[in-house]
PDB file of C-alpha atoms in Angstrom:
ATOM      1  CA  UNK A   1      -2.233  14.103 -18.631  1.00 47.00           C
ATOM      2  CA  UNK A   2       1.136  13.029 -18.804  1.00 56.00           C
ATOM      3  CA  UNK A   3       3.331  15.787 -17.898  1.00 64.00           C
ATOM      4  CA  UNK A   4       3.589  19.670 -17.752  1.00 70.00           C
ATOM      5  CA  UNK A   5      -0.191  19.324 -18.574  1.00 71.00           C
ATOM      6  CA  UNK A   6       0.638  17.625 -21.574  1.00 74.00           C
ATOM      7  CA  UNK A   7      -2.391  15.617 -23.312  1.00 77.00           C
ATOM      8  CA  UNK A   8      -1.877  12.741 -25.666  1.00 78.00           C
ATOM      9  CA  UNK A   9      -4.783  11.753 -28.200  1.00 79.00           C
ATOM     10  CA  UNK A  10      -4.038   7.953 -28.949  1.00 79.00           C
ATOM     11  CA  UNK A  11      -6.247   5.634 -30.600  1.00 79.00           C
ATOM     12  CA  UNK A  12      -5.098   2.814 -28.366  1.00 84.00           C
ATOM     13  CA  UNK A  13      -3.449   3.029 -24.717  1.00 88.00           C
ATOM     14  CA  UNK A  14      -1.347  -0.275 -23.648  1.00 91.00           C
ATOM     15  CA  UNK A  15      -0.735  -0.303 -20.015  1.00 92.00           C
ATOM     16  CA  UNK A  16       2.262  -2.393 -19.774  1.00 92.00           C
ATOM     17  CA  UNK A  17       2.753  -1.822 -15.922  1.00 91.00           C
ATOM     18  CA  UNK A  18       2.775  -3.666 -12.804  1.00 92.00           C
ATOM     19  CA  UNK A  19      -1.181  -4.304 -11.522  1.00 91.00           C
ATOM     20  CA  UNK A  20      -0.648  -1.764  -8.654  1.00 89.00           C
ATOM     21  CA  UNK A  21       0.313   0.950 -10.875  1.00 90.00           C
ATOM     22  CA  UNK A  22      -2.916   0.195 -13.612  1.00 91.00           C
ATOM     23  CA  UNK A  23      -4.692   0.499 -10.157  1.00 89.00           C
ATOM     24  CA  UNK A  24      -3.680   3.942  -9.279  1.00 88.00           C
ATOM     25  CA  UNK A  25      -4.044   4.997 -12.995  1.00 88.00           C
ATOM     26  CA  UNK A  26      -7.622   3.652 -13.927  1.00 88.00           C
ATOM     27  CA  UNK A  27      -9.003   4.359 -10.383  1.00 86.00           C
ATOM     28  CA  UNK A  28     -12.430   2.514 -11.169  1.00 87.00           C
ATOM     29  CA  UNK A  29     -14.316   0.785  -8.057  1.00 87.00           C
ATOM     30  CA  UNK A  30     -16.084  -1.212 -10.574  1.00 87.00           C
ATOM     31  CA  UNK A  31     -12.653  -3.078 -11.508  1.00 88.00           C
ATOM     32  CA  UNK A  32     -10.921  -3.296  -7.985  1.00 87.00           C
ATOM     33  CA  UNK A  33     -12.754  -6.212  -7.231  1.00 86.00           C
ATOM     34  CA  UNK A  34     -10.737  -8.257 -10.100  1.00 86.00           C
ATOM     35  CA  UNK A  35      -7.770  -6.167  -9.898  1.00 90.00           C
ATOM     36  CA  UNK A  36      -7.230  -7.038  -6.330  1.00 90.00           C
ATOM     37  CA  UNK A  37      -6.839 -11.008  -6.872  1.00 90.00           C
ATOM     38  CA  UNK A  38      -3.468 -10.031  -8.959  1.00 91.00           C
ATOM     39  CA  UNK A  39      -1.008 -10.616  -5.894  1.00 90.00           C
ATOM     40  CA  UNK A  40       2.641 -10.580  -5.625  1.00 91.00           C
ATOM     41  CA  UNK A  41       5.473 -12.541  -4.044  1.00 92.00           C
ATOM     42  CA  UNK A  42       9.045 -11.341  -2.831  1.00 94.00           C
ATOM     43  CA  UNK A  43      12.413 -12.595  -3.777  1.00 94.00           C
ATOM     44  CA  UNK A  44      16.211 -11.858  -3.647  1.00 96.00           C
ATOM     45  CA  UNK A  45      18.364 -12.617  -6.594  1.00 96.00           C
ATOM     46  CA  UNK A  46      22.028 -12.663  -6.924  1.00 97.00           C
ATOM     47  CA  UNK A  47      24.399 -13.139  -9.781  1.00 97.00           C
ATOM     48  CA  UNK A  48      28.034 -14.155  -9.007  1.00 97.00           C
ATOM     49  CA  UNK A  49      30.804 -14.388 -11.908  1.00 96.00           C
ATOM     50  CA  UNK A  50      34.291 -16.149 -11.309  1.00 95.00           C
ATOM     51  CA  UNK A  51      37.087 -15.846 -13.096  1.00 93.00           C
ATOM     52  CA  UNK A  52      36.549 -19.736 -13.451  1.00 91.00           C
ATOM     53  CA  UNK A  53      35.664 -21.654 -16.883  1.00 91.00           C
ATOM     54  CA  UNK A  54      32.214 -22.654 -17.490  1.00 90.00           C
ATOM     55  CA  UNK A  55      33.359 -25.876 -17.857  1.00 88.00           C
ATOM     56  CA  UNK A  56      34.023 -26.993 -14.610  1.00 87.00           C
ATOM     57  CA  UNK A  57      30.117 -27.423 -14.030  1.00 85.00           C
ATOM     58  CA  UNK A  58      28.749 -31.224 -14.480  1.00 85.00           C
ATOM     59  CA  UNK A  59      28.019 -31.267 -18.499  1.00 83.00           C
ATOM     60  CA  UNK A  60      24.568 -32.579 -18.096  1.00 86.00           C
ATOM     61  CA  UNK A  61      22.657 -29.250 -16.437  1.00 89.00           C
ATOM     62  CA  UNK A  62      21.874 -26.014 -16.242  1.00 92.00           C
ATOM     63  CA  UNK A  63      21.074 -25.586 -12.633  1.00 93.00           C
ATOM     64  CA  UNK A  64      19.343 -26.960  -9.939  1.00 95.00           C
ATOM     65  CA  UNK A  65      16.322 -26.638  -7.772  1.00 95.00           C
ATOM     66  CA  UNK A  66      16.765 -27.076  -3.765  1.00 95.00           C
ATOM     67  CA  UNK A  67      14.675 -29.962  -1.899  1.00 91.00           C
ATOM     68  CA  UNK A  68      13.485 -29.135   1.947  1.00 86.00           C
ATOM     69  CA  UNK A  69      16.105 -30.236   4.350  1.00 86.00           C
ATOM     70  CA  UNK A  70      19.118 -29.083   2.480  1.00 91.00           C
ATOM     71  CA  UNK A  71      22.178 -27.864   3.488  1.00 93.00           C
ATOM     72  CA  UNK A  72      21.707 -24.964   0.715  1.00 96.00           C
ATOM     73  CA  UNK A  73      19.637 -21.826   1.895  1.00 96.00           C
ATOM     74  CA  UNK A  74      19.044 -20.916  -1.591  1.00 96.00           C
ATOM     75  CA  UNK A  75      16.048 -22.085  -3.157  1.00 96.00           C
ATOM     76  CA  UNK A  76      17.264 -22.530  -6.732  1.00 97.00           C
ATOM     77  CA  UNK A  77      20.190 -21.609  -8.877  1.00 96.00           C
ATOM     78  CA  UNK A  78      20.597 -21.081 -12.606  1.00 95.00           C
ATOM     79  CA  UNK A  79      24.217 -21.270 -14.160  1.00 94.00           C
ATOM     80  CA  UNK A  80      23.339 -18.571 -16.430  1.00 93.00           C
ATOM     81  CA  UNK A  81      26.883 -19.086 -18.566  1.00 93.00           C
ATOM     82  CA  UNK A  82      25.647 -22.552 -19.224  1.00 91.00           C
ATOM     83  CA  UNK A  83      22.255 -21.755 -20.000  1.00 90.00           C
ATOM     84  CA  UNK A  84      22.804 -18.663 -21.948  1.00 89.00           C
ATOM     85  CA  UNK A  85      26.163 -18.658 -23.499  1.00 87.00           C
ATOM     86  CA  UNK A  86      26.073 -15.108 -24.542  1.00 91.00           C
ATOM     87  CA  UNK A  87      26.330 -13.698 -21.273  1.00 91.00           C
ATOM     88  CA  UNK A  88      29.713 -14.760 -20.702  1.00 88.00           C
ATOM     89  CA  UNK A  89      32.063 -13.547 -23.631  1.00 85.00           C
ATOM     90  CA  UNK A  90      34.925 -15.262 -22.197  1.00 88.00           C
ATOM     91  CA  UNK A  91      33.052 -18.239 -21.208  1.00 89.00           C
ATOM     92  CA  UNK A  92      33.663 -17.821 -17.291  1.00 93.00           C
ATOM     93  CA  UNK A  93      31.244 -19.079 -14.833  1.00 93.00           C
ATOM     94  CA  UNK A  94      28.217 -16.845 -14.030  1.00 95.00           C
ATOM     95  CA  UNK A  95      25.841 -18.326 -11.384  1.00 96.00           C
ATOM     96  CA  UNK A  96      22.245 -16.608 -10.270  1.00 97.00           C
ATOM     97  CA  UNK A  97      20.765 -17.773  -7.246  1.00 97.00           C
ATOM     98  CA  UNK A  98      17.264 -17.313  -5.871  1.00 97.00           C
ATOM     99  CA  UNK A  99      16.024 -16.666  -2.054  1.00 97.00           C
ATOM    100  CA  UNK A 100      12.188 -16.843  -2.155  1.00 94.00           C
ATOM    101  CA  UNK A 101       9.606 -15.449   0.315  1.00 93.00           C
ATOM    102  CA  UNK A 102       8.888 -18.957   1.133  1.00 92.00           C
ATOM    103  CA  UNK A 103      12.565 -19.841   2.290  1.00 94.00           C
ATOM    104  CA  UNK A 104      12.290 -20.144   5.951  1.00 92.00           C
ATOM    105  CA  UNK A 105      15.356 -17.868   6.336  1.00 94.00           C
ATOM    106  CA  UNK A 106      13.614 -15.324   4.140  1.00 94.00           C
ATOM    107  CA  UNK A 107      13.208 -12.409   7.126  1.00 94.00           C
ATOM    108  CA  UNK A 108      16.516 -12.543   7.552  1.00 95.00           C
ATOM    109  CA  UNK A 109      18.168 -12.300   4.325  1.00 95.00           C
ATOM    110  CA  UNK A 110      15.648  -9.733   3.455  1.00 94.00           C
ATOM    111  CA  UNK A 111      17.117  -7.334   5.786  1.00 94.00           C
ATOM    112  CA  UNK A 112      20.715  -8.207   5.115  1.00 95.00           C
ATOM    113  CA  UNK A 113      23.210  -5.774   3.245  1.00 95.00           C
ATOM    114  CA  UNK A 114      24.685  -6.925   0.157  1.00 95.00           C
ATOM    115  CA  UNK A 115      27.789  -8.117   1.533  1.00 96.00           C
ATOM    116  CA  UNK A 116      26.167  -9.978   4.200  1.00 96.00           C
ATOM    117  CA  UNK A 117      23.882 -11.920   1.237  1.00 97.00           C
ATOM    118  CA  UNK A 118      27.206 -12.157  -0.966  1.00 97.00           C
ATOM    119  CA  UNK A 119      28.542 -14.726   2.157  1.00 97.00           C
ATOM    120  CA  UNK A 120      25.472 -16.567   1.960  1.00 97.00           C
ATOM    121  CA  UNK A 121      25.612 -16.827  -1.814  1.00 97.00           C
ATOM    122  CA  UNK A 122      29.038 -17.468  -1.793  1.00 97.00           C
ATOM    123  CA  UNK A 123      28.653 -20.407   0.745  1.00 97.00           C
ATOM    124  CA  UNK A 124      26.038 -21.871  -1.148  1.00 97.00           C
ATOM    125  CA  UNK A 125      27.859 -21.949  -4.285  1.00 96.00           C
ATOM    126  CA  UNK A 126      30.820 -23.949  -2.208  1.00 96.00           C
ATOM    127  CA  UNK A 127      28.594 -26.403  -1.150  1.00 96.00           C
ATOM    128  CA  UNK A 128      26.728 -26.922  -4.413  1.00 94.00           C
ATOM    129  CA  UNK A 129      29.479 -26.980  -6.682  1.00 93.00           C
ATOM    130  CA  UNK A 130      32.442 -27.209  -4.701  1.00 93.00           C
ATOM    131  CA  UNK A 131      34.105 -23.258  -5.755  1.00 94.00           C
ATOM    132  CA  UNK A 132      35.600 -21.408  -3.158  1.00 94.00           C
ATOM    133  CA  UNK A 133      37.168 -18.327  -5.428  1.00 93.00           C
ATOM    134  CA  UNK A 134      36.167 -14.913  -4.602  1.00 95.00           C
ATOM    135  CA  UNK A 135      33.583 -13.812  -6.980  1.00 96.00           C
ATOM    136  CA  UNK A 136      34.701 -10.962  -9.725  1.00 95.00           C
ATOM    137  CA  UNK A 137      31.380  -9.787 -10.085  1.00 95.00           C
ATOM    138  CA  UNK A 138      28.067  -9.470  -7.582  1.00 96.00           C
ATOM    139  CA  UNK A 139      24.699  -8.360  -8.383  1.00 96.00           C
ATOM    140  CA  UNK A 140      22.110  -8.072  -5.786  1.00 97.00           C
ATOM    141  CA  UNK A 141      18.556  -7.348  -6.701  1.00 95.00           C
ATOM    142  CA  UNK A 142      15.843  -7.369  -3.951  1.00 94.00           C
ATOM    143  CA  UNK A 143      12.396  -7.499  -5.736  1.00 91.00           C
ATOM    144  CA  UNK A 144       9.834  -7.144  -2.584  1.00 89.00           C
ATOM    145  CA  UNK A 145       6.709  -7.574  -3.567  1.00 87.00           C
ATOM    146  CA  UNK A 146       7.581  -7.087  -7.371  1.00 87.00           C
ATOM    147  CA  UNK A 147       6.932 -10.865  -8.509  1.00 89.00           C
ATOM    148  CA  UNK A 148       3.549 -11.634  -9.779  1.00 90.00           C
ATOM    149  CA  UNK A 149       1.943 -14.947  -8.313  1.00 89.00           C
ATOM    150  CA  UNK A 150      -0.036 -17.453 -10.426  1.00 89.00           C
ATOM    151  CA  UNK A 151      -2.491 -18.726  -7.957  1.00 86.00           C
ATOM    152  CA  UNK A 152      -5.881 -20.883  -8.962  1.00 85.00           C
ATOM    153  CA  UNK A 153      -8.114 -17.306  -8.882  1.00 84.00           C
ATOM    154  CA  UNK A 154      -5.457 -15.655 -11.609  1.00 89.00           C
ATOM    155  CA  UNK A 155      -6.933 -16.894 -14.885  1.00 87.00           C
ATOM    156  CA  UNK A 156     -10.262 -16.253 -13.838  1.00 88.00           C
ATOM    157  CA  UNK A 157      -9.829 -12.809 -12.320  1.00 88.00           C
ATOM    158  CA  UNK A 158      -8.006 -12.003 -15.642  1.00 90.00           C
ATOM    159  CA  UNK A 159     -10.887 -13.140 -17.871  1.00 88.00           C
ATOM    160  CA  UNK A 160     -13.243 -11.006 -15.895  1.00 89.00           C
ATOM    161  CA  UNK A 161     -10.808  -7.785 -16.025  1.00 90.00           C
ATOM    162  CA  UNK A 162     -10.375  -8.314 -20.122  1.00 87.00           C
ATOM    163  CA  UNK A 163     -13.697  -8.408 -20.599  1.00 86.00           C
ATOM    164  CA  UNK A 164     -14.858  -5.200 -18.233  1.00 88.00           C
ATOM    165  CA  UNK A 165     -11.943  -3.317 -20.030  1.00 87.00           C
ATOM    166  CA  UNK A 166     -13.468  -4.317 -23.234  1.00 83.00           C
ATOM    167  CA  UNK A 167     -16.858  -2.727 -22.436  1.00 85.00           C
ATOM    168  CA  UNK A 168     -15.803   0.149 -20.231  1.00 88.00           C
ATOM    169  CA  UNK A 169     -12.523   1.119 -22.169  1.00 86.00           C
ATOM    170  CA  UNK A 170     -12.635  -0.263 -25.533  1.00 80.00           C
ATOM    171  CA  UNK A 171      -9.094   0.864 -26.651  1.00 83.00           C
ATOM    172  CA  UNK A 172      -7.141   0.314 -23.362  1.00 88.00           C
ATOM    173  CA  UNK A 173      -5.140  -2.895 -23.264  1.00 89.00           C
ATOM    174  CA  UNK A 174      -3.475  -4.597 -20.421  1.00 91.00           C
ATOM    175  CA  UNK A 175      -0.003  -6.295 -21.164  1.00 92.00           C
ATOM    176  CA  UNK A 176       2.873  -7.347 -19.077  1.00 92.00           C
ATOM    177  CA  UNK A 177       4.032 -10.283 -16.565  1.00 92.00           C
ATOM    178  CA  UNK A 178       1.466  -9.253 -13.597  1.00 92.00           C
ATOM    179  CA  UNK A 179      -1.160 -10.961 -16.038  1.00 92.00           C
ATOM    180  CA  UNK A 180       0.422 -12.909 -19.288  1.00 91.00           C
ATOM    181  CA  UNK A 181       3.321 -14.611 -17.516  1.00 89.00           C
ATOM    182  CA  UNK A 182       7.144 -14.007 -16.227  1.00 86.00           C
ATOM    183  CA  UNK A 183       8.932 -16.269 -18.568  1.00 85.00           C
ATOM    184  CA  UNK A 184      10.752 -14.832 -21.466  1.00 86.00           C
ATOM    185  CA  UNK A 185       8.678 -17.112 -23.837  1.00 88.00           C
ATOM    186  CA  UNK A 186       5.449 -15.811 -22.143  1.00 88.00           C
ATOM    187  CA  UNK A 187       6.684 -12.223 -22.700  1.00 90.00           C
ATOM    188  CA  UNK A 188       7.533 -12.281 -25.913  1.00 90.00           C
ATOM    189  CA  UNK A 189       4.250 -14.247 -27.117  1.00 87.00           C
ATOM    190  CA  UNK A 190       2.122 -11.196 -24.929  1.00 88.00           C
ATOM    191  CA  UNK A 191       3.936  -8.889 -26.564  1.00 88.00           C
ATOM    192  CA  UNK A 192       3.426 -10.034 -30.197  1.00 83.00           C
ATOM    193  CA  UNK A 193      -0.595 -10.659 -29.496  1.00 82.00           C
ATOM    194  CA  UNK A 194      -0.708  -7.268 -28.080  1.00 85.00           C
ATOM    195  CA  UNK A 195       0.899  -5.535 -31.258  1.00 80.00           C
ATOM    196  CA  UNK A 196      -1.864  -7.789 -33.316  1.00 74.00           C
ATOM    197  CA  UNK A 197      -4.705  -6.401 -30.726  1.00 75.00           C
ATOM    198  CA  UNK A 198      -3.168  -2.939 -31.306  1.00 78.00           C
ATOM    199  CA  UNK A 199      -2.905  -3.181 -35.149  1.00 68.00           C
ATOM    200  CA  UNK A 200      -6.422  -4.465 -35.648  1.00 61.00           C
ATOM    201  CA  UNK A 201      -8.062  -2.303 -32.699  1.00 61.00           C
ATOM    202  CA  UNK A 202      -9.735   0.093 -34.856  1.00 56.00           C
ATOM    203  CA  UNK A 203     -11.374  -2.508 -37.773  1.00 53.00           C
ATOM    204  CA  UNK A 204     -13.636  -5.555 -36.515  1.00 51.00           C
ATOM    205  CA  UNK A 205     -11.733  -8.632 -36.953  1.00 52.00           C
ATOM    206  CA  UNK A 206     -14.053 -11.290 -38.363  1.00 51.00           C
ATOM    207  CA  UNK A 207     -11.989 -14.466 -38.129  1.00 52.00           C
ATOM    208  CA  UNK A 208      -8.607 -15.088 -36.521  1.00 55.00           C
ATOM    209  CA  UNK A 209      -6.989 -18.475 -37.889  1.00 55.00           C
ATOM    210  CA  UNK A 210      -4.178 -19.799 -35.905  1.00 58.00           C
ATOM    211  CA  UNK A 211      -2.179 -22.861 -37.424  1.00 56.00           C
ATOM    212  CA  UNK A 212       0.973 -24.638 -35.894  1.00 55.00           C
ATOM    213  CA  UNK A 213       3.311 -21.910 -38.069  1.00 58.00           C
ATOM    214  CA  UNK A 214       1.198 -18.585 -38.340  1.00 61.00           C
ATOM    215  CA  UNK A 215      -1.834 -16.764 -37.382  1.00 66.00           C
ATOM    216  CA  UNK A 216      -4.013 -15.017 -39.955  1.00 70.00           C
ATOM    217  CA  UNK A 217      -6.416 -11.908 -39.384  1.00 69.00           C
ATOM    218  CA  UNK A 218      -9.317 -11.335 -41.376  1.00 69.00           C
ATOM    219  CA  UNK A 219     -10.711  -7.759 -40.720  1.00 67.00           C
ATOM    220  CA  UNK A 220     -12.695  -5.075 -42.130  1.00 65.00           C
ATOM    221  CA  UNK A 221     -11.009  -1.758 -42.950  1.00 66.00           C
ATOM    222  CA  UNK A 222     -14.025   0.653 -43.830  1.00 65.00           C
ATOM    223  CA  UNK A 223     -16.084  -1.246 -46.281  1.00 70.00           C
ATOM    224  CA  UNK A 224     -13.375  -3.526 -47.371  1.00 73.00           C
ATOM    225  CA  UNK A 225     -12.267  -7.257 -46.139  1.00 75.00           C
ATOM    226  CA  UNK A 226      -8.242  -7.939 -45.925  1.00 74.00           C
ATOM    227  CA  UNK A 227      -6.562 -10.706 -45.180  1.00 75.00           C
ATOM    228  CA  UNK A 228      -3.324 -10.208 -43.091  1.00 74.00           C
ATOM    229  CA  UNK A 229      -0.427 -12.992 -42.624  1.00 75.00           C
ATOM    230  CA  UNK A 230       2.617 -12.171 -40.549  1.00 69.00           C
ATOM    231  CA  UNK A 231       5.874 -12.230 -42.558  1.00 65.00           C
ATOM    232  CA  UNK A 232       7.855 -11.201 -39.376  1.00 59.00           C
ATOM    233  CA  UNK A 233       7.452  -9.669 -36.241  1.00 50.00           C
ATOM    234  CA  UNK A 234       6.390  -6.387 -37.281  1.00 52.00           C
ATOM    235  CA  UNK A 235       4.933  -7.231 -40.813  1.00 59.00           C
ATOM    236  CA  UNK A 236       2.177  -8.579 -42.475  1.00 66.00           C
ATOM    237  CA  UNK A 237       1.181  -9.255 -45.873  1.00 73.00           C
ATOM    238  CA  UNK A 238      -1.944  -7.665 -47.004  1.00 73.00           C
ATOM    239  CA  UNK A 239      -4.337  -9.210 -49.288  1.00 78.00           C
ATOM    240  CA  UNK A 240      -7.464  -7.649 -50.035  1.00 76.00           C
ATOM    241  CA  UNK A 241     -10.540 -10.095 -50.598  1.00 76.00           C
ATOM    242  CA  UNK A 242     -13.606  -8.068 -51.145  1.00 77.00           C
ATOM    243  CA  UNK A 243     -16.039  -5.817 -50.135  1.00 77.00           C
ATOM    244  CA  UNK A 244     -18.145  -6.335 -47.081  1.00 67.00           C
ATOM    245  CA  UNK A 245     -22.003  -7.120 -47.608  1.00 62.00           C
ATOM    246  CA  UNK A 246     -24.270  -4.412 -46.554  1.00 48.00           C
TER     247      UNK A 246
END
């Protein structure tokens, strides 16, 4: 059921939602032991934009990680306008600060108002970059128990869950950062892999050939064997190889 008692019949279902939501949807005690091993952490992130040219930053960096016993409160900073220039059309400074739940002052920070957090962030920027100007834009996001934690048990638990899902729900796939990585590159790779798995879910895959340039799929459709070679993200070249053996 989706809403208003509507039901959708699908060949494949992809759950690209947080792990907690997956547990609520499946309600399967056989999977609980593995699913509960996927844990989360918390973090506060802040963007501050300034009417100051990005060129005031050191020329050879895109941010920093804070060491222990530092005067700074933040755990790390990304100079967003330097790392991703398209985020600042005018070339002005855009800084992102991270305050993780491992921060000694996290409990104090977590209950601060946006204005109080902005004051902390401005002081971190003054100490680290020597900029005292008032920001022209501020964005505060509180990721409370929303950040996936990839500990030593993660890969083993993921392998068990994927295998169990294949046995219990053959046409249900997991996707997203709870399981396959939170970075941009990891999300893109997971999206492409999920698309491939979905495309060939109805047909047995005989062979998956991966080279440095591409991945080729050998699959059976009814009684025919085809080779699929990606042309771009959503398009495959389809080559008939012959009849499947009886």
